Coordinates of C-alpha atoms and ligand atoms in Angstrom, one line a residue:
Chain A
X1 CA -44.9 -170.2 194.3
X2 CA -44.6 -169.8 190.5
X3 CA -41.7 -172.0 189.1
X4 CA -38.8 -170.2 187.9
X5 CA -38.1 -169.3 183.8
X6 CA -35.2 -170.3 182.9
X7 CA -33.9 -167.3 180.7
X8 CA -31.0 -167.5 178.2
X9 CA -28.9 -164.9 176.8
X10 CA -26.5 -164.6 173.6
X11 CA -23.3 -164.4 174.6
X12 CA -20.4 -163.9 172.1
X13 CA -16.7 -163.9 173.2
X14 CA -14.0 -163.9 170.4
X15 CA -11.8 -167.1 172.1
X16 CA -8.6 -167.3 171.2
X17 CA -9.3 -165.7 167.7
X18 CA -12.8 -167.5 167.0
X19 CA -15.9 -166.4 167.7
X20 CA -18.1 -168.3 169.8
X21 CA -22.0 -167.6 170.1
X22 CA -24.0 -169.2 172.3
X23 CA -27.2 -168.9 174.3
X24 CA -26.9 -169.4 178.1
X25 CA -28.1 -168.8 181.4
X26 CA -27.0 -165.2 182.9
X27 CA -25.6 -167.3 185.6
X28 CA -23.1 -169.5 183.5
X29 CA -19.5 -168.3 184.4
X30 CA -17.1 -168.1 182.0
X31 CA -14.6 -170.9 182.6
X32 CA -18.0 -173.6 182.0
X33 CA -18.5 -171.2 179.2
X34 CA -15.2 -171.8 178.2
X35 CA -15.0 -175.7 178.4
X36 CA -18.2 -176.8 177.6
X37 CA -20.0 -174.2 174.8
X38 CA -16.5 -173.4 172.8
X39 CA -15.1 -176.8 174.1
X40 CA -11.9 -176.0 175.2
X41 CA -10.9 -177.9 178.3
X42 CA -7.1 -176.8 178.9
X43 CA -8.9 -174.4 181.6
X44 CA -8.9 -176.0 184.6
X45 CA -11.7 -176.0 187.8
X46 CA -9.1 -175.8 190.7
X47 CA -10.9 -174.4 193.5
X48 CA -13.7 -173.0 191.9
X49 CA -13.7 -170.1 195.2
X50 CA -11.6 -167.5 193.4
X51 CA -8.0 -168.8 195.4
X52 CA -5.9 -171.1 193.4
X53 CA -5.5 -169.3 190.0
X54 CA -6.1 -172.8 187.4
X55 CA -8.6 -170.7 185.8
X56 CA -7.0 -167.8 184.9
X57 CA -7.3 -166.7 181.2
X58 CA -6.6 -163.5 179.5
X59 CA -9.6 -161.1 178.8
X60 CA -8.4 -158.5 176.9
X61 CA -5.1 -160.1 177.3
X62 CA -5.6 -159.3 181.3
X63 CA -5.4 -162.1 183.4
X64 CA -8.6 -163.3 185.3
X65 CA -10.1 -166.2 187.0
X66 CA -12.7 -167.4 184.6
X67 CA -14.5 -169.2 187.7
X68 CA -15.3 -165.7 189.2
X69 CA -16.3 -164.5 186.0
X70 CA -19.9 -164.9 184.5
X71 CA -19.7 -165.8 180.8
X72 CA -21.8 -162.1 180.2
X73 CA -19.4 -160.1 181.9
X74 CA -17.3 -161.3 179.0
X75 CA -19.8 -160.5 176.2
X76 CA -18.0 -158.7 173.1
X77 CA -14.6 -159.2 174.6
X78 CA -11.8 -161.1 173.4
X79 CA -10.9 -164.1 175.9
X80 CA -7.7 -166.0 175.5
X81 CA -7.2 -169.4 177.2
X82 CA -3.6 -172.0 177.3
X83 CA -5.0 -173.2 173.7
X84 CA -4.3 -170.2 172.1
X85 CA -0.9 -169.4 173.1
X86 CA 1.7 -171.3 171.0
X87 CA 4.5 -170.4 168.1
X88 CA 1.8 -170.0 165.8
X89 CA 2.8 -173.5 164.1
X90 CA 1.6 -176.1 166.7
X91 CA 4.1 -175.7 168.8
X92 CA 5.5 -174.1 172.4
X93 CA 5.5 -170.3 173.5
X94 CA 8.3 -169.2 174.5
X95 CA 6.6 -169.4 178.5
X96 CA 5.2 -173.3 178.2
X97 CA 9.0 -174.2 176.5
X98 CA 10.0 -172.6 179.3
X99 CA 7.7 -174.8 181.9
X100 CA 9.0 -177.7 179.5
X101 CA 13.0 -176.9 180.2
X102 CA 12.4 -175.6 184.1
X103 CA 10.3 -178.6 184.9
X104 CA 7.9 -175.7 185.7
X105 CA 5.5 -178.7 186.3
X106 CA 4.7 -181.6 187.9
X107 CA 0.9 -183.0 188.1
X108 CA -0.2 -180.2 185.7
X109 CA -3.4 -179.2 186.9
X110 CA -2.4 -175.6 188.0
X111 CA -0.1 -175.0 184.5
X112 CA -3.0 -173.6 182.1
X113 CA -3.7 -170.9 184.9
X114 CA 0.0 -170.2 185.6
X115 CA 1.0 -170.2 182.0
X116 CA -1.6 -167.5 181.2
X117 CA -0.6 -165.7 184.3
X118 CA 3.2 -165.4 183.3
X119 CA 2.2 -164.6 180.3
X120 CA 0.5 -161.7 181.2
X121 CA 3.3 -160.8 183.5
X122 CA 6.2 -160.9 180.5
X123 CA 3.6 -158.8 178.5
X124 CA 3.6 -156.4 180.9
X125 CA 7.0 -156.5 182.1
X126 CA 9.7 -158.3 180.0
X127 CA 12.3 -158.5 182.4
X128 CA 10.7 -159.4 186.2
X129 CA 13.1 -160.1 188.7
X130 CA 12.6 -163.0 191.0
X131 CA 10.4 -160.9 193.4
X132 CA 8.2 -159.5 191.0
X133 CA 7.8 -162.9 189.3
X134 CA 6.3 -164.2 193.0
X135 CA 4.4 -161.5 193.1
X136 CA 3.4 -161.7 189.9
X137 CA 2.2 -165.8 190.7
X138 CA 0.8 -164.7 194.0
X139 CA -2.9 -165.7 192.6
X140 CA -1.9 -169.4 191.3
X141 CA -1.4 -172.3 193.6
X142 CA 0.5 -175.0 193.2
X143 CA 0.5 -178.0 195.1
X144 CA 3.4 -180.0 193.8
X145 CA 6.4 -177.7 192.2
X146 CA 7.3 -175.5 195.5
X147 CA 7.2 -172.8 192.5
X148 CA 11.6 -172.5 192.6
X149 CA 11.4 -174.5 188.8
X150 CA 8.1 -172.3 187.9
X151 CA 9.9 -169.1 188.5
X152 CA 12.9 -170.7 186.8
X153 CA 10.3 -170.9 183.5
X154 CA 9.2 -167.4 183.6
X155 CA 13.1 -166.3 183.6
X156 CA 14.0 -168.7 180.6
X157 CA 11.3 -167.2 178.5
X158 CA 12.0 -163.7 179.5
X159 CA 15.3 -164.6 178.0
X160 CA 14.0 -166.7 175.1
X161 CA 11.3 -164.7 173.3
X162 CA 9.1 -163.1 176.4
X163 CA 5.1 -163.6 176.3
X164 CA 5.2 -164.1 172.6
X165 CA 1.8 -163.6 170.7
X166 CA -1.8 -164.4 170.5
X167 CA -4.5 -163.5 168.7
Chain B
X1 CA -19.8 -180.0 188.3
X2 CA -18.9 -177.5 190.5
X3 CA -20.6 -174.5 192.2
X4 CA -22.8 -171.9 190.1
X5 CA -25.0 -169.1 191.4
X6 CA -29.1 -169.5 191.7
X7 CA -30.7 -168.1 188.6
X8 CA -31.2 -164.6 187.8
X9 CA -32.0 -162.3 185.6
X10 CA -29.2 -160.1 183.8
X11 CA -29.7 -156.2 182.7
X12 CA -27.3 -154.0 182.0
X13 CA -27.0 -150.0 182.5
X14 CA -25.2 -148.0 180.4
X15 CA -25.7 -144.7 182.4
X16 CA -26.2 -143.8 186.2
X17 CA -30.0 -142.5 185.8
X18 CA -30.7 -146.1 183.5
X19 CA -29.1 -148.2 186.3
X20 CA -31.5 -146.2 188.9
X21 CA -34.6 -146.9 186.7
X22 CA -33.6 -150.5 186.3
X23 CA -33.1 -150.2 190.3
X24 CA -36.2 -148.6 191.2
X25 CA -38.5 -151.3 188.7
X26 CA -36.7 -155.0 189.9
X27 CA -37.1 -156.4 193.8
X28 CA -34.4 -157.5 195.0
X29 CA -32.2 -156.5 192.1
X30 CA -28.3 -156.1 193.0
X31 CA -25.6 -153.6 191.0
X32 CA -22.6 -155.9 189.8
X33 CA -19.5 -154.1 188.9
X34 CA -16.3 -156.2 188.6
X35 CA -18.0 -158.9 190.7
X36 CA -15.2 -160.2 192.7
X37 CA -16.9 -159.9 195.9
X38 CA -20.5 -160.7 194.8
X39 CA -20.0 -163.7 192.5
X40 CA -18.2 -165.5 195.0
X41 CA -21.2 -164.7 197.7
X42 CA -23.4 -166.3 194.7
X43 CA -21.4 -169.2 194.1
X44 CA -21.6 -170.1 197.7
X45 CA -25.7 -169.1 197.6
X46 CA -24.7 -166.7 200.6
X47 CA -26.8 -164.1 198.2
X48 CA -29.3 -165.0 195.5
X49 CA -30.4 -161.5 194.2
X50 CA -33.5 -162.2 191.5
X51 CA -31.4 -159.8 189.1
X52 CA -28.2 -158.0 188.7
X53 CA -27.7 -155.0 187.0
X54 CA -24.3 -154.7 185.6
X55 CA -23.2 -151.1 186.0
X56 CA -19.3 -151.9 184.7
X57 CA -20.0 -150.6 181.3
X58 CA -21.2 -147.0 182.4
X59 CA -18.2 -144.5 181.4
X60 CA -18.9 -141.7 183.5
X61 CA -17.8 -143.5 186.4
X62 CA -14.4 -144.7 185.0
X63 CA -11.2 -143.0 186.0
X64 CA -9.4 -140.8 188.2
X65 CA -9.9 -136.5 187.5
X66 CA -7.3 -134.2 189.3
X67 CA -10.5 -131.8 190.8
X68 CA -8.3 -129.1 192.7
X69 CA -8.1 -130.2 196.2
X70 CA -9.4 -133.4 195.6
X71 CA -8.7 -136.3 193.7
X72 CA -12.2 -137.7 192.1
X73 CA -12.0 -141.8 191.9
X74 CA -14.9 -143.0 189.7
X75 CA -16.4 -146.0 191.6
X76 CA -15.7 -148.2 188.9
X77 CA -12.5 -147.8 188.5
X78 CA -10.5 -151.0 189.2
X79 CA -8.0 -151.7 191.9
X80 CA -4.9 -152.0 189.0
X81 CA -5.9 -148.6 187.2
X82 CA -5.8 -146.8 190.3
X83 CA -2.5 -148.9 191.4
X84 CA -1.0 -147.5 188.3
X85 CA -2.2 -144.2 188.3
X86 CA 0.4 -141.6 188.3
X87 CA -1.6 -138.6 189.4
X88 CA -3.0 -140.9 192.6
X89 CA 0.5 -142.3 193.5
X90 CA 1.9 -138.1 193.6
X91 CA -1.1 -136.5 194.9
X92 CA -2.9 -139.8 197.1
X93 CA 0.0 -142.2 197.3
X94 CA -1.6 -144.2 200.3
X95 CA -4.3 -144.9 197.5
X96 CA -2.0 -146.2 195.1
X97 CA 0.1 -148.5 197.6
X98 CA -2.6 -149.8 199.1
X99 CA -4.9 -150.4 195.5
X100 CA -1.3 -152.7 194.6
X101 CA -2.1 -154.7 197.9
X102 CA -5.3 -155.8 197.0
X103 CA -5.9 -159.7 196.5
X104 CA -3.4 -160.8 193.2
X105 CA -3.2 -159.4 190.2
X106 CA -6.3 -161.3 188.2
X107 CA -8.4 -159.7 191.3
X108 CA -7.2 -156.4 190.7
X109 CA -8.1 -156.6 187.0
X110 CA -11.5 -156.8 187.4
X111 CA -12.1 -155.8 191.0
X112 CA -13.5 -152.0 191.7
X113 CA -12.5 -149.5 194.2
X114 CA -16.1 -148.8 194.7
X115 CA -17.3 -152.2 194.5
X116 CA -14.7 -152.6 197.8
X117 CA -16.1 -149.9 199.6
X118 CA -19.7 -150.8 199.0
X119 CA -18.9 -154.3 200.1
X120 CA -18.1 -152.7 203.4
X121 CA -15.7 -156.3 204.4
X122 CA -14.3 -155.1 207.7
X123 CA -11.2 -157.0 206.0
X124 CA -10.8 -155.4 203.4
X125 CA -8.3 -152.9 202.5
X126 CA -9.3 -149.9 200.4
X127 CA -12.2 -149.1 203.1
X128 CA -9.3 -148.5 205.6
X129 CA -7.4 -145.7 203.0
X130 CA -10.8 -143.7 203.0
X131 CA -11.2 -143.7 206.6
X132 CA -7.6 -142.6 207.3
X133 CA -7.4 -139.7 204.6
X134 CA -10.6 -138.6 205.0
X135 CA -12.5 -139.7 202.0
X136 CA -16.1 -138.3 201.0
X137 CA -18.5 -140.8 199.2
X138 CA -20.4 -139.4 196.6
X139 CA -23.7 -141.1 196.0
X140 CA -26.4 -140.9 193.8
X141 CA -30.2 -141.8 193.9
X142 CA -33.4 -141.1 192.7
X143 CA -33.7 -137.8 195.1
X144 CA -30.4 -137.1 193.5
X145 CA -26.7 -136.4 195.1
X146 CA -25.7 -137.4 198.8
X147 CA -22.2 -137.3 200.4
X148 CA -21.0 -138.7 202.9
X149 CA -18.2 -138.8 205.1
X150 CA -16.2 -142.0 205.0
X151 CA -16.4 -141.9 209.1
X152 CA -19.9 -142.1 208.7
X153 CA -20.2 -144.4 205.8
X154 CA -19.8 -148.1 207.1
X155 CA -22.8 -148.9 209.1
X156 CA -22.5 -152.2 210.5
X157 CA -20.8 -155.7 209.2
X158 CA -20.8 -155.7 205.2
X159 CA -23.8 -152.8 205.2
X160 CA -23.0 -149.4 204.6
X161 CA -25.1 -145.7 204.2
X162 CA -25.5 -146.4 200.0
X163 CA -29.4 -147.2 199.9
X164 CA -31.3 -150.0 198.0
X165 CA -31.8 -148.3 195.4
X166 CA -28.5 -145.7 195.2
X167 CA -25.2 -146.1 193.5
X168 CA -22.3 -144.7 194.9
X169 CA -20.6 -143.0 191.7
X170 CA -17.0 -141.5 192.6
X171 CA -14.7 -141.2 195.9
X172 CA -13.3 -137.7 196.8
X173 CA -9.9 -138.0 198.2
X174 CA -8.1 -135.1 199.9
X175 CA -4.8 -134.6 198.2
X176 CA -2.2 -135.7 200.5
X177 CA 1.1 -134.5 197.9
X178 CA 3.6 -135.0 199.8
X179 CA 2.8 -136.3 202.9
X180 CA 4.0 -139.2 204.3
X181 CA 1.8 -142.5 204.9
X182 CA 2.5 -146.3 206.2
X183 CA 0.7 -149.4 205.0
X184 CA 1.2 -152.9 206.7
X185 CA -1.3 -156.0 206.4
X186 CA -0.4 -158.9 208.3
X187 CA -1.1 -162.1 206.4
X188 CA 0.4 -165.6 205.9
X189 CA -0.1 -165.3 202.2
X190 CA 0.5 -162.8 200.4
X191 CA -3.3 -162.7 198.1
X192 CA -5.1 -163.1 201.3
X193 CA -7.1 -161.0 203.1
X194 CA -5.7 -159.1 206.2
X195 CA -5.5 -160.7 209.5
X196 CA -5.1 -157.4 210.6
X197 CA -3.8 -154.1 208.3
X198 CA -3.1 -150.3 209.6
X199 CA -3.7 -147.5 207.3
X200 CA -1.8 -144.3 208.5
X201 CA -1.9 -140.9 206.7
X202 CA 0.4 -138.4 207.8
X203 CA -0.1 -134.6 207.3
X204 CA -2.1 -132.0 208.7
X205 CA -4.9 -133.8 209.4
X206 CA -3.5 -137.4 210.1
X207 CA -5.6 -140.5 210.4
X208 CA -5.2 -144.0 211.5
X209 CA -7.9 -146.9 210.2
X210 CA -7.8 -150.4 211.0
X211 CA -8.5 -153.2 208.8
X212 CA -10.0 -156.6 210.5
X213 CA -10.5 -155.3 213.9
X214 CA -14.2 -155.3 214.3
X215 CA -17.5 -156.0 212.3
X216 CA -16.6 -152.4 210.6
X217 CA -13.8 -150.8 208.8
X218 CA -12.7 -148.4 211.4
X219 CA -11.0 -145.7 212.2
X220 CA -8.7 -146.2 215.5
X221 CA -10.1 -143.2 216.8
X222 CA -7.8 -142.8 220.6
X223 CA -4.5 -143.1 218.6
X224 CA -5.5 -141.0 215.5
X225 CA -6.5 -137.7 218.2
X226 CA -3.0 -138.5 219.9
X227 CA -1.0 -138.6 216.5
X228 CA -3.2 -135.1 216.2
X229 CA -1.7 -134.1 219.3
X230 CA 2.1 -134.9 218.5
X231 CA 2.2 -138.3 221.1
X232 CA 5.7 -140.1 220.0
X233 CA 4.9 -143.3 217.7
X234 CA 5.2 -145.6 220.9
X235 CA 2.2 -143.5 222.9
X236 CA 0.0 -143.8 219.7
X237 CA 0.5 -147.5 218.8
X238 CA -0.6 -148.1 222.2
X239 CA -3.9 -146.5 221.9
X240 CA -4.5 -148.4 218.3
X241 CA -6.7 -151.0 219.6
X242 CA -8.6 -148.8 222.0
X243 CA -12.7 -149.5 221.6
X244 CA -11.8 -152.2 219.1
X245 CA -14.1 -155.6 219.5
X246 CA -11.6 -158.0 217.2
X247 CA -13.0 -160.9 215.6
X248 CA -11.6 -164.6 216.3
X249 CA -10.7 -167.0 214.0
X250 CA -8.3 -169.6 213.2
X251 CA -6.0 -167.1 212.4
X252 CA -6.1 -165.1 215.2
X253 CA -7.8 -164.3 218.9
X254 CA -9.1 -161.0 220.2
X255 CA -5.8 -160.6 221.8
X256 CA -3.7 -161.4 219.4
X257 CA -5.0 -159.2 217.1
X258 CA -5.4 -156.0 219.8
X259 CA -1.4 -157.4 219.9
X260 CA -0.8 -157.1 215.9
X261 CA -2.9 -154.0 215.8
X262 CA -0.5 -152.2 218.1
X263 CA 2.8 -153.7 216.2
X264 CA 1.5 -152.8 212.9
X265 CA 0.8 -149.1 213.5
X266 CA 4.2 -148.4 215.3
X267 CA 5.6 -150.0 211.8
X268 CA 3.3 -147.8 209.8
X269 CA 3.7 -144.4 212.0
X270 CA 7.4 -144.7 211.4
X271 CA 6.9 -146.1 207.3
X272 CA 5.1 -142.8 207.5
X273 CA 7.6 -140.5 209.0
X274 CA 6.6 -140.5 212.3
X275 CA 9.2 -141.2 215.1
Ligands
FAD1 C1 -9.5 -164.2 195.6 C2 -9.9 -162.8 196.1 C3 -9.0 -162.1 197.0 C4 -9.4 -160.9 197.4 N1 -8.5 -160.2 198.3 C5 -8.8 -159.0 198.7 C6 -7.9 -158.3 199.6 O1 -6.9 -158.8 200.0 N2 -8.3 -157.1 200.1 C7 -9.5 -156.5 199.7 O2 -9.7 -155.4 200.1 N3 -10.3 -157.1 198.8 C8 -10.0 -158.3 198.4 N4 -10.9 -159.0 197.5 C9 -12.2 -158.3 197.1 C10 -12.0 -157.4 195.9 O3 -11.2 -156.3 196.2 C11 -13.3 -157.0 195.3 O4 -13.0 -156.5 194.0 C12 -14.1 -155.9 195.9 O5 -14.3 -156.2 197.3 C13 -15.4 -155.7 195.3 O6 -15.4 -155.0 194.1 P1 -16.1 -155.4 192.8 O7 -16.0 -154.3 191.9 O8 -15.7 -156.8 192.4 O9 -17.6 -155.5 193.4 P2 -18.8 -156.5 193.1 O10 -18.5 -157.8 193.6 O11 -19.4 -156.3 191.8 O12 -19.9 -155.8 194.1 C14 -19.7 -155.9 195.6 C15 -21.0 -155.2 196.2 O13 -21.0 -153.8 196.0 C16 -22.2 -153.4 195.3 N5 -21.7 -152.4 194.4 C17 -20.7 -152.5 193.5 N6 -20.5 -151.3 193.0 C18 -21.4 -150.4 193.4 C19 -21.7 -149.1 193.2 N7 -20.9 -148.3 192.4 N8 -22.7 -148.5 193.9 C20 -23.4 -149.2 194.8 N9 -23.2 -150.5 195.0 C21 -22.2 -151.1 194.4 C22 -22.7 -154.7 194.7 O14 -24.1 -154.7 194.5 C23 -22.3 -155.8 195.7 O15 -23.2 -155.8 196.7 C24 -10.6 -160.2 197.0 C25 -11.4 -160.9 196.1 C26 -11.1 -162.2 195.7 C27 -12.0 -162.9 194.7
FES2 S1 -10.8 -172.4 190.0 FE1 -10.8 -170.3 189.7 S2 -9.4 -169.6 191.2 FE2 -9.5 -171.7 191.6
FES3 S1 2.1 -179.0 189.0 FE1 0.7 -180.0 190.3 S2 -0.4 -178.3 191.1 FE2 1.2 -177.3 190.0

């Protein structure tokens, strides 16, 4: 048996505004992608089977679970992860002030993924009723809130600003 | 560290006939489109294809196109284009419903309606709205065009009629405007796969296709004749089951599904119209 070549490729994903370039193994998925070449770590491993939601980003501001994404499927896209949502001066979106006031969290670990999630829910739909918000968070777990002060968060940012902007 | 797929080599088509040459020249090669059933399976090292060709840039397999009688679903188009599609939800509204009842919302961003049918997951639900309107697969290969009739197109657990070396490249959907249909998947959580899900499309020629009731997506054959024959919604939802061999699992026994399958399409004749 001959030993296997390890091949890389270049992939470049505009994250969160930046451009990062790297050369990696066809088989690195996006969220490693994500924490370990452009070093952002505010996307969580939950799971890592496709269930729980902690890896959800934006790609072309539509949410997906980096961990069942490979890093090339993302190639030329534009990926945006919980570190580049904010005011635009260091501060809150309107969604994570809204997990701040709701006590949309407790541990933490699923809030990247559910933040990115709401966000692309307000961004679609500006005013979700309590339903739709569920349905909406049907993809994110969370172990500790019960989800009543999550879907509390996503209706004080619907009322506070919406989604707000990323680049 | 966590749980990464066995190494392989990446290509990408950007047409149909590159995506058969790049088919025809690599062993073992497998198409990826939005992944979400394959990446998983390679996560887990269930499959470990030596390359993957990634067909999800090719345009001419994109999008819906009203074609007269039938509706034309490119086999790349994912589960939350078709789920928003105006001209599917008036002319193939089963399609649409069902398309919104796929997985959660990050899966239906990237997953494929052809993807899902190539899969061939007895579970899974799009499979079940071919069978029951009546869907032809359109497939391409080397010798060129093939279709096939969705009643003949799952073959046997996760295998279906699309070849090594073919690509399925649209769905043909009979236009049902107007017609009444009925959706209902049992599960405990709403992104999970069906326990057990009934598809049922009223109309003139009606069908009725199980979801989880056997190593195949399935048609239920006895009660889909009977609907065909005017039997009342109680007569029919008592045949649904009929030649089924239900898989167990923690969720559910043989009989217990047989049980839910009946349930489900009495709730989905009448969702439909039926009565
Ligand atoms: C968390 C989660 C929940 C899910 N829940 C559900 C659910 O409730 N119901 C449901 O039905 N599905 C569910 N799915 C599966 C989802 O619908 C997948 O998107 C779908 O099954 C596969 O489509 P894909 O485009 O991702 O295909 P891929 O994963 O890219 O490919 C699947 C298979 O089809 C082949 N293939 C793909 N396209 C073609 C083509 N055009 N021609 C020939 N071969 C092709 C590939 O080689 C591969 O073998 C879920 C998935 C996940 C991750
Ligand atoms: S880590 Fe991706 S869905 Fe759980
Ligand atoms: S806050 Fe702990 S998992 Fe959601």
């Amino acid at each position: 048996m001959s030993t296997i070549e390890t091949h890389t490729t270049r992939v470049t994903v505009t994250v969160n505004g930046r451009e990062v370039s790297e050369e990696v193994e066809p088989r690195t998925l996006l969220v490693h992608f994500l924490r370990e070449q452009a070093r952002l770590t505010g996307t969580h491993v939950g799971c890592d089977t496709s269930n729980c939601g902690a890896c959800t980003v934006l790609i072309d501001d539509e949410a997906a679970k980096s961990c069942t994404v490979l890093a090339v499927q993302a190639n030329g896209h534009k990926v945006t992860t919980v570190e580049g949502v904010g005011n635009g001066s260091g501060g809150f979106s309107p969604v994570q002030e809204g997990f701040r006031q709701e006590h949309g969290l407790q541990c933490g670990y699923c809030t990247p993924g559910m933040i990115m999630a709401c966000t692309a829910l307000l961004a679609e739909n500006p005013r979700p009723n309590e339903h739709q918000i569920r349905e909406a968070l049907e993809g994110n777990l969370c172990r500790c809130t019960g989800y009543e002060t999550i879907v509390r968060a996503v209706q004080w940012a619907a009322t506070n600003g919406g989604a707000g902007e990323w680049a | 560290m966590g749980m990464i797929p066995a190494r392989f080599d990446y290509r990408q088509a950007g047409s149909v006939a590159e995506a058969l040459q790049l088919l025809a020249s690599c062993d073992d090669a497998k198409l990826l489109a939005g992944g979400h059933s394959l990446v998983p399976l390679m996560k887990m090292r269930l499959v470990s294809p030596s390359t993957l060709i990634d067909i999800s840039g090719i345009a001419e397999l994109q999008g819906v196109t009203d074609a007269g009688s039938v509706l034309r679903v490119g086999a790349l188009t994912r589960h939350r284009v078709v789920e928003r599609s105006q001209v599917v939800a008036q002319h193939v509204p089963l399609l649409a419903h069902v398309a919104g009842l796929v997985g959660d919302p990050q899966v239906r961003n990237r997953g494929t309606i052809g993807g899902s049918l190539v899969h061939g997951d007895p579970a899974a639900d799009l499979p079940s709205v071919a069978l029951a309107t009546g869907a032809t697969m359109v497939v391409t290969g080397s010798g060129g065009e093939r279709r096939i009739a969705a009643s003949d197109f799952f073959v046997d657990f996760l295998e279906t009629a699309v070849g090594p070396d073919e690509i399925l490249t649209a769905i043909e959907f009979p236009k049902r405007t107007g017609a009444g249909f009925g959706y209902e998947k049992f599960v405990r959580r709403s992104m999970d796969y069906a326990i057990v899900g009934v598809a049922v499309q009223a109309g003139e020629q009606p069908g009725i296709a199980l979801v989880n009731m056997g190593s195949v997506p399935r048609r239920a054959d006895a009660a889909s004749r009977a609907l065909a024959s005017g039997a009342g919604v109680d007569a029919v939802a008592a045949l649904a089951a009929d030649g089924t061999n239900p898989p167990e699992d923690l969720n559910a026994n043989a009989d217990y599904r047989r049980h839910l399958a009946s349930v489900l399409t009495k709730r989905a004749l009448l969702a439909a119209g039926y009565r």
